[in-house]
């Protein structure tokens, strides 16, 4: 079974630039999550999708972050404009459905904002 | 006060030692308790999954949950160098919470030869 795919693996940008991350969940997984993991901290949920609908985006900084999952499969997370404090690993995870607690994570995209 | 507290370590032990990793939490609504292992430059990998209080064993790993004390533990027996990683506890209130996980900060473990 293929895992959660994410790209790119690394990204370096300057502050105020924009950046986008891509995630393809495990086939058949209806629920998709984006987490932010700052160095030395645990992952923090940014947004949760059920199919192509948003379930929870309460911790997403909506003035600069946006995410979509248009066809209920792969997803894109965008930051525009980036700030220094956005430097982190952005992890995508998926699970069969929203009542299933077992999340499968991708390897993440490491973002450095200079 | 954070919802989930976890000692960041680092924790260094000799090969073969028994390792004890712990988390405390403040939200009594948490019902699902997980331990994830995260190798450097990789995403977290689910290691143990427990519902409510009690013990669960899987090979060299044992997870314990004490809801009355709001305290969970992960024990690793006969630790190996391949166990060197960061261990994250995670918790969820369950279906009602939409399985939103709250993570600890992670404990960095190094098992020395």
PDB file of N, CA and C in Angstrom, chain A residues 40-104:
ATOM      1  N   UNK A  40      11.238  21.242  17.494  1.00  0.00           N
ATOM      2  CA  UNK A  40      11.172  21.051  18.941  1.00  0.00           C
ATOM      3  C   UNK A  40       9.757  21.009  19.496  1.00  0.00           C
ATOM      4  N   UNK A  41       8.777  21.042  18.610  1.00  0.00           N
ATOM      5  CA  UNK A  41       7.382  20.994  19.054  1.00  0.00           C
ATOM      6  C   UNK A  41       6.647  19.836  18.393  1.00  0.00           C
ATOM      7  N   UNK A  42       5.500  19.496  18.947  1.00  0.00           N
ATOM      8  CA  UNK A  42       4.655  18.495  18.325  1.00  0.00           C
ATOM      9  C   UNK A  42       3.861  19.099  17.180  1.00  0.00           C
ATOM     10  N   UNK A  43       3.358  18.267  16.296  1.00  0.00           N
ATOM     11  CA  UNK A  43       2.544  18.782  15.187  1.00  0.00           C
ATOM     12  C   UNK A  43       1.297  19.494  15.688  1.00  0.00           C
ATOM     13  N   UNK A  44       0.921  20.570  15.004  1.00  0.00           N
ATOM     14  CA  UNK A  44      -0.279  21.319  15.325  1.00  0.00           C
ATOM     15  C   UNK A  44      -1.200  21.308  14.116  1.00  0.00           C
ATOM     16  N   UNK A  45      -2.457  20.931  14.339  1.00  0.00           N
ATOM     17  CA  UNK A  45      -3.409  20.839  13.234  1.00  0.00           C
ATOM     18  C   UNK A  45      -3.693  22.209  12.644  1.00  0.00           C
ATOM     19  N   UNK A  46      -3.592  22.300  11.316  1.00  0.00           N
ATOM     20  CA  UNK A  46      -3.959  23.529  10.614  1.00  0.00           C
ATOM     21  C   UNK A  46      -5.367  23.420  10.026  1.00  0.00           C
ATOM     22  N   UNK A  47      -5.621  22.294   9.342  1.00  0.00           N
ATOM     23  CA  UNK A  47      -6.910  22.145   8.679  1.00  0.00           C
ATOM     24  C   UNK A  47      -7.211  20.676   8.467  1.00  0.00           C
ATOM     25  N   UNK A  48      -8.498  20.337   8.542  1.00  0.00           N
ATOM     26  CA  UNK A  48      -8.959  18.968   8.334  1.00  0.00           C
ATOM     27  C   UNK A  48     -10.042  18.981   7.262  1.00  0.00           C
ATOM     28  N   UNK A  49      -9.893  18.094   6.269  1.00  0.00           N
ATOM     29  CA  UNK A  49     -10.887  17.913   5.204  1.00  0.00           C
ATOM     30  C   UNK A  49     -11.579  16.558   5.355  1.00  0.00           C
ATOM     31  N   UNK A  50     -12.854  16.540   5.086  1.00  0.00           N
ATOM     32  CA  UNK A  50     -13.590  15.294   4.907  1.00  0.00           C
ATOM     33  C   UNK A  50     -14.035  15.329   3.449  1.00  0.00           C
ATOM     34  N   UNK A  51     -13.477  14.420   2.641  1.00  0.00           N
ATOM     35  CA  UNK A  51     -13.655  14.491   1.178  1.00  0.00           C
ATOM     36  C   UNK A  51     -13.215  15.883   0.722  1.00  0.00           C
ATOM     37  N   UNK A  52     -14.061  16.658   0.065  1.00  0.00           N
ATOM     38  CA  UNK A  52     -13.617  17.975  -0.383  1.00  0.00           C
ATOM     39  C   UNK A  52     -14.139  19.107   0.482  1.00  0.00           C
ATOM     40  N   UNK A  53     -14.719  18.777   1.656  1.00  0.00           N
ATOM     41  CA  UNK A  53     -15.240  19.792   2.552  1.00  0.00           C
ATOM     42  C   UNK A  53     -14.343  20.008   3.757  1.00  0.00           C
ATOM     43  N   UNK A  54     -14.296  21.237   4.259  1.00  0.00           N
ATOM     44  CA  UNK A  54     -13.508  21.569   5.440  1.00  0.00           C
ATOM     45  C   UNK A  54     -14.283  21.214   6.710  1.00  0.00           C
ATOM     46  N   UNK A  55     -13.659  20.413   7.579  1.00  0.00           N
ATOM     47  CA  UNK A  55     -14.260  20.036   8.854  1.00  0.00           C
ATOM     48  C   UNK A  55     -13.813  20.985   9.970  1.00  0.00           C
ATOM     49  N   UNK A  56     -12.513  21.317   9.967  1.00  0.00           N
ATOM     50  CA  UNK A  56     -11.953  22.145  11.029  1.00  0.00           C
ATOM     51  C   UNK A  56     -10.806  22.965  10.463  1.00  0.00           C
ATOM     52  N   UNK A  57     -10.932  24.264  10.484  1.00  0.00           N
ATOM     53  CA  UNK A  57      -9.824  25.149  10.090  1.00  0.00           C
ATOM     54  C   UNK A  57      -9.629  26.230  11.133  1.00  0.00           C
ATOM     55  N   UNK A  58      -9.986  25.909  12.373  1.00  0.00           N
ATOM     56  CA  UNK A  58      -9.969  26.914  13.433  1.00  0.00           C
ATOM     57  C   UNK A  58      -8.565  27.425  13.755  1.00  0.00           C
ATOM     58  N   UNK A  59      -7.527  26.640  13.476  1.00  0.00           N
ATOM     59  CA  UNK A  59      -6.165  27.070  13.786  1.00  0.00           C
ATOM     60  C   UNK A  59      -5.387  27.460  12.529  1.00  0.00           C
ATOM     61  N   UNK A  60      -6.069  27.626  11.430  1.00  0.00           N
ATOM     62  CA  UNK A  60      -5.420  28.048  10.186  1.00  0.00           C
ATOM     63  C   UNK A  60      -5.380  29.578  10.134  1.00  0.00           C
ATOM     64  N   UNK A  61      -4.169  30.173  10.029  1.00  0.00           N
ATOM     65  CA  UNK A  61      -4.094  31.650   9.909  1.00  0.00           C
ATOM     66  C   UNK A  61      -4.615  32.086   8.538  1.00  0.00           C
ATOM     67  N   UNK A  62      -5.878  32.367   8.486  1.00  0.00           N
ATOM     68  CA  UNK A  62      -6.554  32.528   7.195  1.00  0.00           C
ATOM     69  C   UNK A  62      -6.142  33.790   6.445  1.00  0.00           C
ATOM     70  N   UNK A  63      -5.464  34.713   7.130  1.00  0.00           N
ATOM     71  CA  UNK A  63      -5.021  35.911   6.427  1.00  0.00           C
ATOM     72  C   UNK A  63      -3.865  35.588   5.479  1.00  0.00           C
ATOM     73  N   UNK A  64      -3.200  34.447   5.708  1.00  0.00           N
ATOM     74  CA  UNK A  64      -2.048  34.135   4.855  1.00  0.00           C
ATOM     75  C   UNK A  64      -2.026  32.692   4.354  1.00  0.00           C
ATOM     76  N   UNK A  65      -2.747  31.813   5.033  1.00  0.00           N
ATOM     77  CA  UNK A  65      -2.764  30.405   4.667  1.00  0.00           C
ATOM     78  C   UNK A  65      -4.085  30.072   3.980  1.00  0.00           C
ATOM     79  N   UNK A  66      -3.998  29.223   2.968  1.00  0.00           N
ATOM     80  CA  UNK A  66      -5.211  28.697   2.336  1.00  0.00           C
ATOM     81  C   UNK A  66      -4.955  27.252   1.944  1.00  0.00           C
ATOM     82  N   UNK A  67      -6.017  26.473   1.870  1.00  0.00           N
ATOM     83  CA  UNK A  67      -5.876  25.071   1.489  1.00  0.00           C
ATOM     84  C   UNK A  67      -7.107  24.655   0.719  1.00  0.00           C
ATOM     85  N   UNK A  68      -6.907  23.716  -0.183  1.00  0.00           N
ATOM     86  CA  UNK A  68      -8.050  23.199  -0.941  1.00  0.00           C
ATOM     87  C   UNK A  68      -7.866  21.714  -1.215  1.00  0.00           C
ATOM     88  N   UNK A  69      -8.986  21.070  -1.429  1.00  0.00           N
ATOM     89  CA  UNK A  69      -9.002  19.651  -1.785  1.00  0.00           C
ATOM     90  C   UNK A  69     -10.176  19.493  -2.744  1.00  0.00           C
ATOM     91  N   UNK A  70     -10.000  20.020  -3.925  1.00  0.00           N
ATOM     92  CA  UNK A  70     -11.110  20.230  -4.853  1.00  0.00           C
ATOM     93  C   UNK A  70     -11.847  18.952  -5.243  1.00  0.00           C
ATOM     94  N   UNK A  71     -11.158  17.886  -5.528  1.00  0.00           N
ATOM     95  CA  UNK A  71     -11.814  16.663  -6.002  1.00  0.00           C
ATOM     96  C   UNK A  71     -11.867  15.597  -4.914  1.00  0.00           C
ATOM     97  N   UNK A  72     -11.580  15.998  -3.675  1.00  0.00           N
ATOM     98  CA  UNK A  72     -11.656  15.053  -2.573  1.00  0.00           C
ATOM     99  C   UNK A  72     -10.533  14.042  -2.544  1.00  0.00           C
ATOM    100  N   UNK A  73      -9.458  14.301  -3.299  1.00  0.00           N
ATOM    101  CA  UNK A  73      -8.326  13.365  -3.284  1.00  0.00           C
ATOM    102  C   UNK A  73      -7.082  14.141  -2.814  1.00  0.00           C
ATOM    103  N   UNK A  74      -6.307  14.681  -3.773  1.00  0.00           N
ATOM    104  CA  UNK A  74      -5.109  15.389  -3.350  1.00  0.00           C
ATOM    105  C   UNK A  74      -5.448  16.805  -2.878  1.00  0.00           C
ATOM    106  N   UNK A  75      -4.467  17.408  -2.201  1.00  0.00           N
ATOM    107  CA  UNK A  75      -4.702  18.697  -1.564  1.00  0.00           C
ATOM    108  C   UNK A  75      -3.487  19.595  -1.724  1.00  0.00           C
ATOM    109  N   UNK A  76      -3.745  20.903  -1.694  1.00  0.00           N
ATOM    110  CA  UNK A  76      -2.677  21.899  -1.753  1.00  0.00           C
ATOM    111  C   UNK A  76      -2.835  22.861  -0.591  1.00  0.00           C
ATOM    112  N   UNK A  77      -1.715  23.160   0.070  1.00  0.00           N
ATOM    113  CA  UNK A  77      -1.660  24.161   1.129  1.00  0.00           C
ATOM    114  C   UNK A  77      -0.781  25.304   0.622  1.00  0.00           C
ATOM    115  N   UNK A  78      -1.279  26.531   0.738  1.00  0.00           N
ATOM    116  CA  UNK A  78      -0.540  27.695   0.247  1.00  0.00           C
ATOM    117  C   UNK A  78      -0.311  28.703   1.370  1.00  0.00           C
ATOM    118  N   UNK A  79       0.834  29.351   1.315  1.00  0.00           N
ATOM    119  CA  UNK A  79       1.141  30.443   2.241  1.00  0.00           C
ATOM    120  C   UNK A  79       1.492  31.665   1.398  1.00  0.00           C
ATOM    121  N   UNK A  80       0.793  32.776   1.665  1.00  0.00           N
ATOM    122  CA  UNK A  80       1.032  33.994   0.900  1.00  0.00           C
ATOM    123  C   UNK A  80       0.565  35.212   1.677  1.00  0.00           C
ATOM    124  N   UNK A  81       1.423  36.106   2.121  1.00  0.00           N
ATOM    125  CA  UNK A  81       2.878  36.042   2.032  1.00  0.00           C
ATOM    126  C   UNK A  81       3.473  35.308   3.221  1.00  0.00           C
ATOM    127  N   UNK A  82       4.631  34.704   3.049  1.00  0.00           N
ATOM    128  CA  UNK A  82       5.264  33.957   4.135  1.00  0.00           C
ATOM    129  C   UNK A  82       5.954  34.895   5.124  1.00  0.00           C
ATOM    130  N   UNK A  83       5.949  34.464   6.394  1.00  0.00           N
ATOM    131  CA  UNK A  83       6.664  35.167   7.453  1.00  0.00           C
ATOM    132  C   UNK A  83       7.768  34.260   7.994  1.00  0.00           C
ATOM    133  N   UNK A  84       8.707  34.876   8.695  1.00  0.00           N
ATOM    134  CA  UNK A  84       9.815  34.097   9.262  1.00  0.00           C
ATOM    135  C   UNK A  84       9.297  32.970  10.161  1.00  0.00           C
ATOM    136  N   UNK A  85       8.240  33.263  10.930  1.00  0.00           N
ATOM    137  CA  UNK A  85       7.728  32.264  11.879  1.00  0.00           C
ATOM    138  C   UNK A  85       6.999  31.105  11.207  1.00  0.00           C
ATOM    139  N   UNK A  86       6.846  31.151   9.895  1.00  0.00           N
ATOM    140  CA  UNK A  86       6.245  30.026   9.165  1.00  0.00           C
ATOM    141  C   UNK A  86       7.268  28.922   8.891  1.00  0.00           C
ATOM    142  N   UNK A  87       8.524  29.153   9.222  1.00  0.00           N
ATOM    143  CA  UNK A  87       9.543  28.114   9.053  1.00  0.00           C
ATOM    144  C   UNK A  87       9.174  26.914   9.915  1.00  0.00           C
ATOM    145  N   UNK A  88       8.966  25.772   9.277  1.00  0.00           N
ATOM    146  CA  UNK A  88       8.468  24.582   9.968  1.00  0.00           C
ATOM    147  C   UNK A  88       8.430  23.436   8.963  1.00  0.00           C
ATOM    148  N   UNK A  89       8.067  22.261   9.473  1.00  0.00           N
ATOM    149  CA  UNK A  89       7.754  21.131   8.597  1.00  0.00           C
ATOM    150  C   UNK A  89       6.235  21.058   8.477  1.00  0.00           C
ATOM    151  N   UNK A  90       5.767  20.972   7.243  1.00  0.00           N
ATOM    152  CA  UNK A  90       4.329  20.871   6.995  1.00  0.00           C
ATOM    153  C   UNK A  90       4.009  19.421   6.646  1.00  0.00           C
ATOM    154  N   UNK A  91       3.239  18.814   7.518  1.00  0.00           N
ATOM    155  CA  UNK A  91       2.922  17.394   7.405  1.00  0.00           C
ATOM    156  C   UNK A  91       1.497  17.200   6.920  1.00  0.00           C
ATOM    157  N   UNK A  92       1.340  16.295   6.004  1.00  0.00           N
ATOM    158  CA  UNK A  92       0.012  15.897   5.549  1.00  0.00           C
ATOM    159  C   UNK A  92      -0.270  14.513   6.134  1.00  0.00           C
ATOM    160  N   UNK A  93      -1.484  14.286   6.547  1.00  0.00           N
ATOM    161  CA  UNK A  93      -1.878  12.985   7.077  1.00  0.00           C
ATOM    162  C   UNK A  93      -3.242  12.614   6.520  1.00  0.00           C
ATOM    163  N   UNK A  94      -3.518  11.326   6.511  1.00  0.00           N
ATOM    164  CA  UNK A  94      -4.849  10.899   6.053  1.00  0.00           C
ATOM    165  C   UNK A  94      -5.324   9.729   6.898  1.00  0.00           C
ATOM    166  N   UNK A  95      -6.631   9.537   6.880  1.00  0.00           N
ATOM    167  CA  UNK A  95      -7.238   8.406   7.561  1.00  0.00           C
ATOM    168  C   UNK A  95      -8.504   8.017   6.805  1.00  0.00           C
ATOM    169  N   UNK A  96      -8.980   6.828   7.068  1.00  0.00           N
ATOM    170  CA  UNK A  96     -10.111   6.310   6.302  1.00  0.00           C
ATOM    171  C   UNK A  96     -11.315   7.232   6.358  1.00  0.00           C
ATOM    172  N   UNK A  97     -11.639   7.643   7.588  1.00  0.00           N
ATOM    173  CA  UNK A  97     -12.784   8.532   7.762  1.00  0.00           C
ATOM    174  C   UNK A  97     -12.588   9.297   9.063  1.00  0.00           C
ATOM    175  N   UNK A  98     -13.470  10.240   9.328  1.00  0.00           N
ATOM    176  CA  UNK A  98     -13.239  11.144  10.437  1.00  0.00           C
ATOM    177  C   UNK A  98     -13.468  10.525  11.804  1.00  0.00           C
ATOM    178  N   UNK A  99     -14.005   9.304  11.863  1.00  0.00           N
ATOM    179  CA  UNK A  99     -14.150   8.688  13.178  1.00  0.00           C
ATOM    180  C   UNK A  99     -13.013   7.703  13.443  1.00  0.00           C
ATOM    181  N   UNK A 100     -12.104   7.572  12.483  1.00  0.00           N
ATOM    182  CA  UNK A 100     -10.962   6.686  12.645  1.00  0.00           C
ATOM    183  C   UNK A 100      -9.795   7.484  13.204  1.00  0.00           C
ATOM    184  N   UNK A 101      -9.275   7.064  14.341  1.00  0.00           N
ATOM    185  CA  UNK A 101      -8.241   7.845  15.029  1.00  0.00           C
ATOM    186  C   UNK A 101      -6.833   7.579  14.502  1.00  0.00           C
ATOM    187  N   UNK A 102      -6.673   6.580  13.626  1.00  0.00           N
ATOM    188  CA  UNK A 102      -5.333   6.182  13.219  1.00  0.00           C
ATOM    189  C   UNK A 102      -4.898   6.954  11.978  1.00  0.00           C
ATOM    190  N   UNK A 103      -4.049   7.943  12.210  1.00  0.00           N
ATOM    191  CA  UNK A 103      -3.573   8.786  11.128  1.00  0.00           C
ATOM    192  C   UNK A 103      -2.295   8.238  10.523  1.00  0.00           C
ATOM    193  N   UNK A 104      -2.174   8.386   9.217  1.00  0.00           N
ATOM    194  CA  UNK A 104      -0.953   8.029   8.500  1.00  0.00           C
ATOM    195  C   UNK A 104      -0.362   9.321   7.953  1.00  0.00           C
TER     196      UNK A 104
END
